Short mmCIF file of C-alpha atoms and ligand atoms in Angstrom, two decimals:
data_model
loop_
_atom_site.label_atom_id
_atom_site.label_comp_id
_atom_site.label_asym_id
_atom_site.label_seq_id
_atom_site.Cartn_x
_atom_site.Cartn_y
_atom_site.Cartn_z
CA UNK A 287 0.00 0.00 0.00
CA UNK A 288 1.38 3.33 -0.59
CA UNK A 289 2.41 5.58 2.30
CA UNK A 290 0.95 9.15 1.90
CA UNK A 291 4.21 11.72 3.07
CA UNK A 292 7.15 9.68 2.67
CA UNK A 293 9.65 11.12 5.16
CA UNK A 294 12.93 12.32 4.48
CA UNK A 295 15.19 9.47 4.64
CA UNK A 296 16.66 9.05 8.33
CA UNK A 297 20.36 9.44 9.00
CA UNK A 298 21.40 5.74 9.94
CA UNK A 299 23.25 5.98 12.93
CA UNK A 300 26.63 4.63 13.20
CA UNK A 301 28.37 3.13 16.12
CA UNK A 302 28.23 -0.39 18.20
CA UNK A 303 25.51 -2.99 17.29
CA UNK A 304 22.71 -2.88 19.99
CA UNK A 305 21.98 -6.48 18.27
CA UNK A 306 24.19 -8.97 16.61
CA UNK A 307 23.00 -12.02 15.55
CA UNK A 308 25.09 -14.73 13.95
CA UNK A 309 24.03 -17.75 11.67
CA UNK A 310 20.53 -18.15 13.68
CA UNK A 311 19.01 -21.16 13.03
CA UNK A 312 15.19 -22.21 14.18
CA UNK A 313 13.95 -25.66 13.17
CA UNK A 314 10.33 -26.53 14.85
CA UNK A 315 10.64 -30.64 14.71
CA UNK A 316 7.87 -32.81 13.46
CA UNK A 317 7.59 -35.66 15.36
CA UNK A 318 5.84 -39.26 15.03
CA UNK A 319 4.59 -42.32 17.05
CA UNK A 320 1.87 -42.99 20.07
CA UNK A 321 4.22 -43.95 23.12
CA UNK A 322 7.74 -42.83 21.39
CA UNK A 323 8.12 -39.71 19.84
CA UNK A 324 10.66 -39.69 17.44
CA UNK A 325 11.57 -36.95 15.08
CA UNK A 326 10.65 -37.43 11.28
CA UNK A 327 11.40 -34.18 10.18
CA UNK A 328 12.46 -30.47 10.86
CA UNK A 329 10.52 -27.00 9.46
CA UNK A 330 13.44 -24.72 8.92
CA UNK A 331 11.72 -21.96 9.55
CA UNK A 332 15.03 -19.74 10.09
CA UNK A 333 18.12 -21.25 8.37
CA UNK A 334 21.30 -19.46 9.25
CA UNK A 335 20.31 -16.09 9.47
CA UNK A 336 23.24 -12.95 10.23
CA UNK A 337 22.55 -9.45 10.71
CA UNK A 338 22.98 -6.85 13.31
CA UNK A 339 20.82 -3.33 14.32
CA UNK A 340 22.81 -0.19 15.60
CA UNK A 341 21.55 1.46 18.62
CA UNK A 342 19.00 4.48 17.39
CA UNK A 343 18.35 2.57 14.02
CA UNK A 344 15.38 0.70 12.29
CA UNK A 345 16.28 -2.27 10.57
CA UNK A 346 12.96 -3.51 8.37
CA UNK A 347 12.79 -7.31 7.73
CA UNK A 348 10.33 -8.17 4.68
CA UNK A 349 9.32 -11.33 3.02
CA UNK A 350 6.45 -13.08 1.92
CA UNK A 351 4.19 -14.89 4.35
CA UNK A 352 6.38 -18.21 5.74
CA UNK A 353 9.27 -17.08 5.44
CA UNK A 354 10.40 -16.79 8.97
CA UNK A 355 10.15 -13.57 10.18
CA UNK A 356 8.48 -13.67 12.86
CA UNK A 357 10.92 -16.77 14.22
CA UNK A 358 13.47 -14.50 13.55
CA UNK A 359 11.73 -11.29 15.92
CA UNK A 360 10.55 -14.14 18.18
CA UNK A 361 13.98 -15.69 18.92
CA UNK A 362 16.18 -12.13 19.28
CA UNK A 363 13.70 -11.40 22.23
CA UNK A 364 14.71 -15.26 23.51
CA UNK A 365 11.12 -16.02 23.09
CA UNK A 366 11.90 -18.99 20.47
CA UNK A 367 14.04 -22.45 21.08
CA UNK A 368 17.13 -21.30 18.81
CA UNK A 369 18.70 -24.59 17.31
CA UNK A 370 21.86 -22.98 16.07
CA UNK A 371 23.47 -19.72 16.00
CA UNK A 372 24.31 -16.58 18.54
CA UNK A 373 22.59 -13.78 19.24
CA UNK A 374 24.13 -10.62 21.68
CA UNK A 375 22.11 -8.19 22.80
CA UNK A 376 24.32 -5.10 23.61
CA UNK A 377 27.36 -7.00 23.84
CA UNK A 378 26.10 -9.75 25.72
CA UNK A 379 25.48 -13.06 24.43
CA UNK A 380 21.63 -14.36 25.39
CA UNK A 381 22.81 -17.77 25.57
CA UNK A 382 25.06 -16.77 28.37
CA UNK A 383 22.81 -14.62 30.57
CA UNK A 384 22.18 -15.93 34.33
CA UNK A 385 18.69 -14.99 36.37
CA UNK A 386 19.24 -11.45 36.71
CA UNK A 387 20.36 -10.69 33.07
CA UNK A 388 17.12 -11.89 31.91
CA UNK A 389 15.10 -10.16 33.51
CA UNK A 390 16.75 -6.68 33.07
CA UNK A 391 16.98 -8.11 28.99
CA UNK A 392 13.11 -8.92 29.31
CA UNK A 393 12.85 -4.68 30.63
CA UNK A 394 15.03 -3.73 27.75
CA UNK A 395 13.48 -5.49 24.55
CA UNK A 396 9.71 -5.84 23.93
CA UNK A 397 7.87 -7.00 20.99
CA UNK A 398 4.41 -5.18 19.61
CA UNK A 399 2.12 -7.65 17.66
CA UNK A 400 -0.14 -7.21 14.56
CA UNK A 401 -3.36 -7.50 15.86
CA UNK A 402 -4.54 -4.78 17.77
CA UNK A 403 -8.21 -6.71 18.53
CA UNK A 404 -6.38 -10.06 20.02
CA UNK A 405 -3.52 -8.79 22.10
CA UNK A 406 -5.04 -6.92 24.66
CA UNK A 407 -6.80 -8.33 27.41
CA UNK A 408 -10.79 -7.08 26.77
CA UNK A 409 -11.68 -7.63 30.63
CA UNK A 410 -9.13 -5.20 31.24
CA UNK A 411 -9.05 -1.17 31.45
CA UNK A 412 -6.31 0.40 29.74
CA UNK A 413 -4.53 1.54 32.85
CA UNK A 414 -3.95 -1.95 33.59
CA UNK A 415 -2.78 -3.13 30.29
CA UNK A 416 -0.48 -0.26 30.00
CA UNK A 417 0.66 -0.46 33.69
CA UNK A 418 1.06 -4.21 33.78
CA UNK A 419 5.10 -4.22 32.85
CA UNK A 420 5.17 -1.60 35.49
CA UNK A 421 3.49 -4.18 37.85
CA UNK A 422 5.79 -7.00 36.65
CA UNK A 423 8.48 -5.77 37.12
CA UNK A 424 7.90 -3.78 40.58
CA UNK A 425 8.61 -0.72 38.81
CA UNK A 426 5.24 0.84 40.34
CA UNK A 427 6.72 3.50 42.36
CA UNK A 428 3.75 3.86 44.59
CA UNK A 429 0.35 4.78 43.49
CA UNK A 430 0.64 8.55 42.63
CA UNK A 431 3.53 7.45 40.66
CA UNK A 432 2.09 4.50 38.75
CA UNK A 433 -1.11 6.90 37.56
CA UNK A 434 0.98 9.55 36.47
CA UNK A 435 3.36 7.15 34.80
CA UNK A 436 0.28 6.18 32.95
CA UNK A 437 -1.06 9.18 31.90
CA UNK A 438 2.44 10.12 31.07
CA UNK A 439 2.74 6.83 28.58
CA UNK A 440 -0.98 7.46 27.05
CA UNK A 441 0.00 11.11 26.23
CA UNK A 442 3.22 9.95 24.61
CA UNK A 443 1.18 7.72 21.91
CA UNK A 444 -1.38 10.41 21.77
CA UNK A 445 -4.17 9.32 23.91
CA UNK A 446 -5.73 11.16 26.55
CA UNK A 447 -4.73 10.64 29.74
CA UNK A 448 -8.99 10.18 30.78
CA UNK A 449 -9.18 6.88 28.23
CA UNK A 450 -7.18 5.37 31.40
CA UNK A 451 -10.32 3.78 32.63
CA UNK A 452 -11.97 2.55 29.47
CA UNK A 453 -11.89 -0.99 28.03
CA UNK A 454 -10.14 -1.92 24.95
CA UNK A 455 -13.43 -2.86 22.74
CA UNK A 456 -14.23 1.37 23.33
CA UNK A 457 -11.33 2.15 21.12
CA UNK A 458 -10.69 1.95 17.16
CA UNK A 459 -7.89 -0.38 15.64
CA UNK A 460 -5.35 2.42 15.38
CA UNK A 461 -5.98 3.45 19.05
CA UNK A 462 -5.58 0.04 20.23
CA UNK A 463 -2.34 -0.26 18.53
CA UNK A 464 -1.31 3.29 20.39
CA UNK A 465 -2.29 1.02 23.47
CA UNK A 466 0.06 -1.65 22.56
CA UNK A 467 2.86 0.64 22.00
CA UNK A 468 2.11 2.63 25.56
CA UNK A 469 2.74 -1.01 27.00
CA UNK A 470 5.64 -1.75 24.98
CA UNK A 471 7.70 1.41 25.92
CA UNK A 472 6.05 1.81 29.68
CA UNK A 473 9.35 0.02 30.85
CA UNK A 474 11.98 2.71 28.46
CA UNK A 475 12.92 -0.46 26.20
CA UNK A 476 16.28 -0.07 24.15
CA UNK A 477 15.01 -2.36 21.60
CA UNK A 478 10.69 -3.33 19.94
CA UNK A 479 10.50 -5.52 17.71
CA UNK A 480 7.54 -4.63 15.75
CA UNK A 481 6.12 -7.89 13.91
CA UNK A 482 3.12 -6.60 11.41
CA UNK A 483 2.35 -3.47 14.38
CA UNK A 484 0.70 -1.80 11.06
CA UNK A 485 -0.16 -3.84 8.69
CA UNK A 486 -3.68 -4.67 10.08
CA UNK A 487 -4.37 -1.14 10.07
CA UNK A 488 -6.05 1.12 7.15
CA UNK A 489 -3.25 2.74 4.90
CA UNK A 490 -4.02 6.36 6.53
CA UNK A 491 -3.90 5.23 9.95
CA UNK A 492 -0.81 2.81 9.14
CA UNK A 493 0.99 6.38 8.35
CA UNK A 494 -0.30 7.90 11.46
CA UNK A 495 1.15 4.60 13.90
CA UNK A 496 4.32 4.51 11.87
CA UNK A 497 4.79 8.30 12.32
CA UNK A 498 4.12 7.73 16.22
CA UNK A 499 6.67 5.04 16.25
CA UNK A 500 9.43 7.84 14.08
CA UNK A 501 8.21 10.05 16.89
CA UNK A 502 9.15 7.78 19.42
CA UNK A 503 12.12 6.85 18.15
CA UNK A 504 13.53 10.33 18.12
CA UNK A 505 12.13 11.07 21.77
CA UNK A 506 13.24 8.10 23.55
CA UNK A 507 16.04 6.70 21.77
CA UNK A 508 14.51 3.60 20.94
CA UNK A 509 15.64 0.99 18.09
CA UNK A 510 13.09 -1.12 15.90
CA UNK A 511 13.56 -4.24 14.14
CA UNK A 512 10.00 -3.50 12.03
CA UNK A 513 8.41 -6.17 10.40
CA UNK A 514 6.39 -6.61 7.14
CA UNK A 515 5.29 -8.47 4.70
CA UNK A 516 4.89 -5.16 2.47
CA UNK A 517 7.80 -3.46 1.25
CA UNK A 518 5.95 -0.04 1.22
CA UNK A 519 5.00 -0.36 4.77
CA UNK A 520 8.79 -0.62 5.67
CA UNK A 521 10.12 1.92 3.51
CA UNK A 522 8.74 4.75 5.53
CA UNK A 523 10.75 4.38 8.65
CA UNK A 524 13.72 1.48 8.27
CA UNK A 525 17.07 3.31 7.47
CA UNK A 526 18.50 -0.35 6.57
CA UNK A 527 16.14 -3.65 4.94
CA UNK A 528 17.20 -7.20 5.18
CA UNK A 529 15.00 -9.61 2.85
CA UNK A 530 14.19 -12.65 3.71
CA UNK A 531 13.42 -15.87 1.69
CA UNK A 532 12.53 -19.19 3.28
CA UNK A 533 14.47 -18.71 6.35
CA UNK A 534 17.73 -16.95 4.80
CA UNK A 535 18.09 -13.49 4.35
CA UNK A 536 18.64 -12.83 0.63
CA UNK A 537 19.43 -9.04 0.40
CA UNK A 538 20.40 -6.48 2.78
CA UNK A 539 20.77 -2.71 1.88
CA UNK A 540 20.47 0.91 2.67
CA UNK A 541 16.80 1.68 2.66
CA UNK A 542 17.01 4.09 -0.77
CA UNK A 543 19.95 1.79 -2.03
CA UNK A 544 17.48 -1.02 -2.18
CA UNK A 545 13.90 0.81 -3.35
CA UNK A 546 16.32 2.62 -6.33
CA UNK A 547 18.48 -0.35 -7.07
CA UNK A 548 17.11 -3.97 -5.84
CA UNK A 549 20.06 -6.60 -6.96
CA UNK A 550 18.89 -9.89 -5.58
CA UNK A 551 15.92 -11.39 -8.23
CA UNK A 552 13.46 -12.01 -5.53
CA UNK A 553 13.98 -8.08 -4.13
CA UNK A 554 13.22 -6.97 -7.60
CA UNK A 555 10.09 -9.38 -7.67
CA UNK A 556 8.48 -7.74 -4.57
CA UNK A 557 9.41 -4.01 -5.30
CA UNK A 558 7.48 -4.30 -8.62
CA UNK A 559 4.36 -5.74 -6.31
CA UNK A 560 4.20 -2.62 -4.81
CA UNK A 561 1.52 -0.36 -7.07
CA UNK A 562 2.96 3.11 -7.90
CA UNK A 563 0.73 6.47 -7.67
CA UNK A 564 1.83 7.79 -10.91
CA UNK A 565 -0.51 5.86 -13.51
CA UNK A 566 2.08 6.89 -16.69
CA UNK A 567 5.03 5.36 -14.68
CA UNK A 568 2.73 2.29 -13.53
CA UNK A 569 1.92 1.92 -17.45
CA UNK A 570 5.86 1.55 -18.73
CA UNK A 571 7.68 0.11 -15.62
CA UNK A 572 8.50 -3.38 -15.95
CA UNK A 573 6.87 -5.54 -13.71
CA UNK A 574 8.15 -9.10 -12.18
CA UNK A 575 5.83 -11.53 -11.37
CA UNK A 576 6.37 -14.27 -8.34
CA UNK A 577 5.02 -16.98 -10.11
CA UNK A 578 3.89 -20.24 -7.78
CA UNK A 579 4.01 -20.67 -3.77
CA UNK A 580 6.83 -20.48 -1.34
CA UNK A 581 8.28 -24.03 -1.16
CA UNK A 582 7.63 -25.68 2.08
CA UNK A 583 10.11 -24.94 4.71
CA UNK A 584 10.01 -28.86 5.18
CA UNK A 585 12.42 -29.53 2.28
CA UNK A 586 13.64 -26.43 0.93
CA UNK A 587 14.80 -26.38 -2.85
CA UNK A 588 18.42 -27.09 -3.12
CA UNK A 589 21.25 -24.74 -3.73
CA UNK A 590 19.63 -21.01 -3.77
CA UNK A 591 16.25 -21.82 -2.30
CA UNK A 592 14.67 -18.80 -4.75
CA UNK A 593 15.98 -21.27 -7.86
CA UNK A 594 12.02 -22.70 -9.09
CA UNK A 595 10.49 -19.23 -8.83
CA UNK A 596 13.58 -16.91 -10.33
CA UNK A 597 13.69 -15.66 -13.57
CA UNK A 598 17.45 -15.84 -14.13
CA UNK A 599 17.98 -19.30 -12.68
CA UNK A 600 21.21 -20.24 -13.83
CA UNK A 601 22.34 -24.36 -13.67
CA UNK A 602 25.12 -23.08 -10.91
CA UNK A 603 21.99 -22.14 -8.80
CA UNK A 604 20.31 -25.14 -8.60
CA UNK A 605 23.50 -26.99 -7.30
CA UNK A 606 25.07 -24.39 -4.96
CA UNK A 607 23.42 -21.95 -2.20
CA UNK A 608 24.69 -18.69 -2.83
CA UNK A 609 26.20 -17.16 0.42
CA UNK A 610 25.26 -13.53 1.75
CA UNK A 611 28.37 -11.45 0.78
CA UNK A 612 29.41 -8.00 0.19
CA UNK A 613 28.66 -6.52 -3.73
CA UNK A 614 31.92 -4.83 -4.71
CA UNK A 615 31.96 -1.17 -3.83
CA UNK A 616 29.23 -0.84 -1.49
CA UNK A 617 27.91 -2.25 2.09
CA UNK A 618 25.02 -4.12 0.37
CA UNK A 619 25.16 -7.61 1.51
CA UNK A 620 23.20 -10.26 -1.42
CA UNK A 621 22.91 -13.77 -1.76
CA UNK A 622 22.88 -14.36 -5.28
CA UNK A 623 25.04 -16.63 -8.05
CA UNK A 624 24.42 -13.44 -10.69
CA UNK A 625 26.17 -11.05 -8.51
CA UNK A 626 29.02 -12.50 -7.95
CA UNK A 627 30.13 -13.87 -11.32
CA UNK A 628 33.12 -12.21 -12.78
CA UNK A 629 30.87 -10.71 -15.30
CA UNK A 630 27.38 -9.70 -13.30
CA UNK A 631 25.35 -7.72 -14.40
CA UNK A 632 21.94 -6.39 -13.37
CA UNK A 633 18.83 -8.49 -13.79
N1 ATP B 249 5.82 -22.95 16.72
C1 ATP B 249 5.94 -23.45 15.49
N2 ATP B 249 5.91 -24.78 15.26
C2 ATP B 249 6.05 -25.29 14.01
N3 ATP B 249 6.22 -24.53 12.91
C3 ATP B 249 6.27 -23.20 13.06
C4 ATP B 249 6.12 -22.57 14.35
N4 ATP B 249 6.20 -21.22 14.18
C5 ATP B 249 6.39 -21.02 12.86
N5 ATP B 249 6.42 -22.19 12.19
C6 ATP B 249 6.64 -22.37 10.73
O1 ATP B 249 7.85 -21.70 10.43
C7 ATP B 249 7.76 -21.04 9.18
C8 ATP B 249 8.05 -19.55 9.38
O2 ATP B 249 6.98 -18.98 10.13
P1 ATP B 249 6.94 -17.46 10.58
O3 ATP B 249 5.70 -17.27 11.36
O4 ATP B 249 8.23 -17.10 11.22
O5 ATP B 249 6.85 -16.71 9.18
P2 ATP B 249 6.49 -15.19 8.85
O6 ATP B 249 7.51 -14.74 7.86
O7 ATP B 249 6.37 -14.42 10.10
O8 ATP B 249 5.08 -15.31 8.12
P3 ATP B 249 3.81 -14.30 8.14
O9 ATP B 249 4.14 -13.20 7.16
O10 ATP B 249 2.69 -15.16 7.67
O11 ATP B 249 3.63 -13.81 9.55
C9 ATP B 249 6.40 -21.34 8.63
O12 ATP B 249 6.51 -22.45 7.76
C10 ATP B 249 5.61 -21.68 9.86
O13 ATP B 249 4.56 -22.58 9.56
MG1 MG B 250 4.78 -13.37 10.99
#
């Protein structure tokens, strides 16, 4: 969907990695048998995945539905069994962190979902919901304190401080949503993952909520990994986009480096998905279609898993599985055979 008032693109921020992950792996087993279960299989949803987010920046992760990234969101927050792979959260490996780490990690990185109906508790008001981390994590500060902290959080997602004692099924989609993100940040995160926070949402209020969470972001320091299925929903506010593909990540880039030149095939494939406002330009671009389904994540194709659906499948790609390395003379990281041939060029 297109965003109305694209934003000036932000300044990525340089510096240390808030999070690093390294060659993350998530396979959910299938198992078989009545008295012994044995394993039969493995969905690899996430299949040696690297990437990293600075401190202050938005990293967008996009990908048709399947493709693991939600896993991926799911397992930097330690909420997913991780079969292979490290991830560090400033500095600190999560594999490695006793009692007390994890609960100061669980204060410091929060997750908002996509649906703003089935997250929040509808028996509960909206102090409550928004307070609860507070409660959790005996950050209450005594009663005066805990209201104002409240009406504090409500303000900062622009909600007034009154809709404290209302229930959730009193409030539109995109005000819910404002309710999630009150609860996300009422504990000063470092990091949200945001997995589909808009994409439920109609386009104009998906512009207001993503311009909330830009707003945020400047005010409070905060870093996003934002997640989409839609590239347009992304572009708005990532300054860096990693695409994923059946648990790998195909393509990483600079957000403008990627919309203005895409260089992995399935990048290109999604961009031109994306409908343009300009009806002469969307009557002479070129358009790629995705032709079939996602392959199952049961038994991915061999060598690059985008081979069946790609339009310049070569016979190298069927054969070998194109690692994610630099493109000469720039920071863009792609998996693809055509790139790194002595003679690429663009597809
Ligand atoms: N708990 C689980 N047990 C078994 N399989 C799972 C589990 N969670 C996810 N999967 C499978 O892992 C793969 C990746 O799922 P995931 O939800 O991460 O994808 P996604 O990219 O977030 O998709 P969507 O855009 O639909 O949200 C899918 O094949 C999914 O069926
Ligand atoms: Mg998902």
């Amino acid at each position: 969907m297109p965003m109305p008032e694209l934003a000036p693109a932000p300044q990525a921020p340089h510096g240390a990695p808030l999070l690093q992950v390294d060659d993350l792996a998530v396979h959910f087993p299938i198992t078989r048998g009545v008295f012994v279960q044995r394993q039969v299989a493995a969905i690899k949803a996430v299949d040696g995945v690297s990437f990293h987010v600075r401190r202050g920046e938005t990293l967008g992760l996009v990908g048709e539905s399947g493709c693991g990234k939600s896993t991926t969101g799911l397992a930097v927050l330690g909420l997913s069994p991780v079969t292979r792979g490290r991830i560090a959260f400033d500095g600190q490996p999560l594999a490695d962190m006793d009692k007390a780490d994890v609960h100061r990690f669980r204060r410091r990185a929060q997750m908002v979902y996509q649906d703003p109906y089935g997250s929040l508790n509808p028996r509960m008001r909206v102090a409550d919901i928004v307070g609860e981390p507070l409660r959790i994590h005996g950050c209450t500060g005594g009663r005066d304190a805990y209201r104002k902290r409240v009406a504090e959080l409500l303000e900062l997602v622009g909600l007034l401080p009154q809709m404290a004692e209302r229930y959730p099924h009193e409030f539109s989609g995109g005000q819910r949503q404002r309710i999630g993100i009150a609860r996300a940040i009422a504990l000063n995160p470092d990091l949200i993952v945001c997995d589909e926070s808009v994409s439920a949402l109609d386009v104009s209020i998906q512009a207001q909520v993503v311009n909330l969470f830009m707003d945020l972001q400047r005010e409070l320091g905060l870093t996003y990994i934002f997640i989409a299925h839609d590239l347009a929903v992304v572009r708005h506010i990532s300054n860096r986009i990693a695409v994923m593909y059946l648990g790998r990540i195909v393509e990483v880039a600079d957000r403008d480096a990627l919309y203005d030149d895409p260089q992995h095939p399935y990048t290109v494939a999604l961009l031109s998905a994306i409908p343009v406002a300009d009806p002469a330009v969307e009557a002479t671009r070129a358009r790629v279609k995705l032709t079939g389904e996602v392959p199952s994540a049961l038994r991915p194709p061999s060598g690059c898993r985008f081979h069946p659906r790609c339009p310049h499948a070569m016979p190298v790609c069927q054969q070998e599985d194109p690692p994610l390395q630099p493109v000469a003379g720039s920071d863009r990281l792609v998996a693809c055979h055509l790139r790194h041939l002595p003679t690429a060029g663009h597809a």
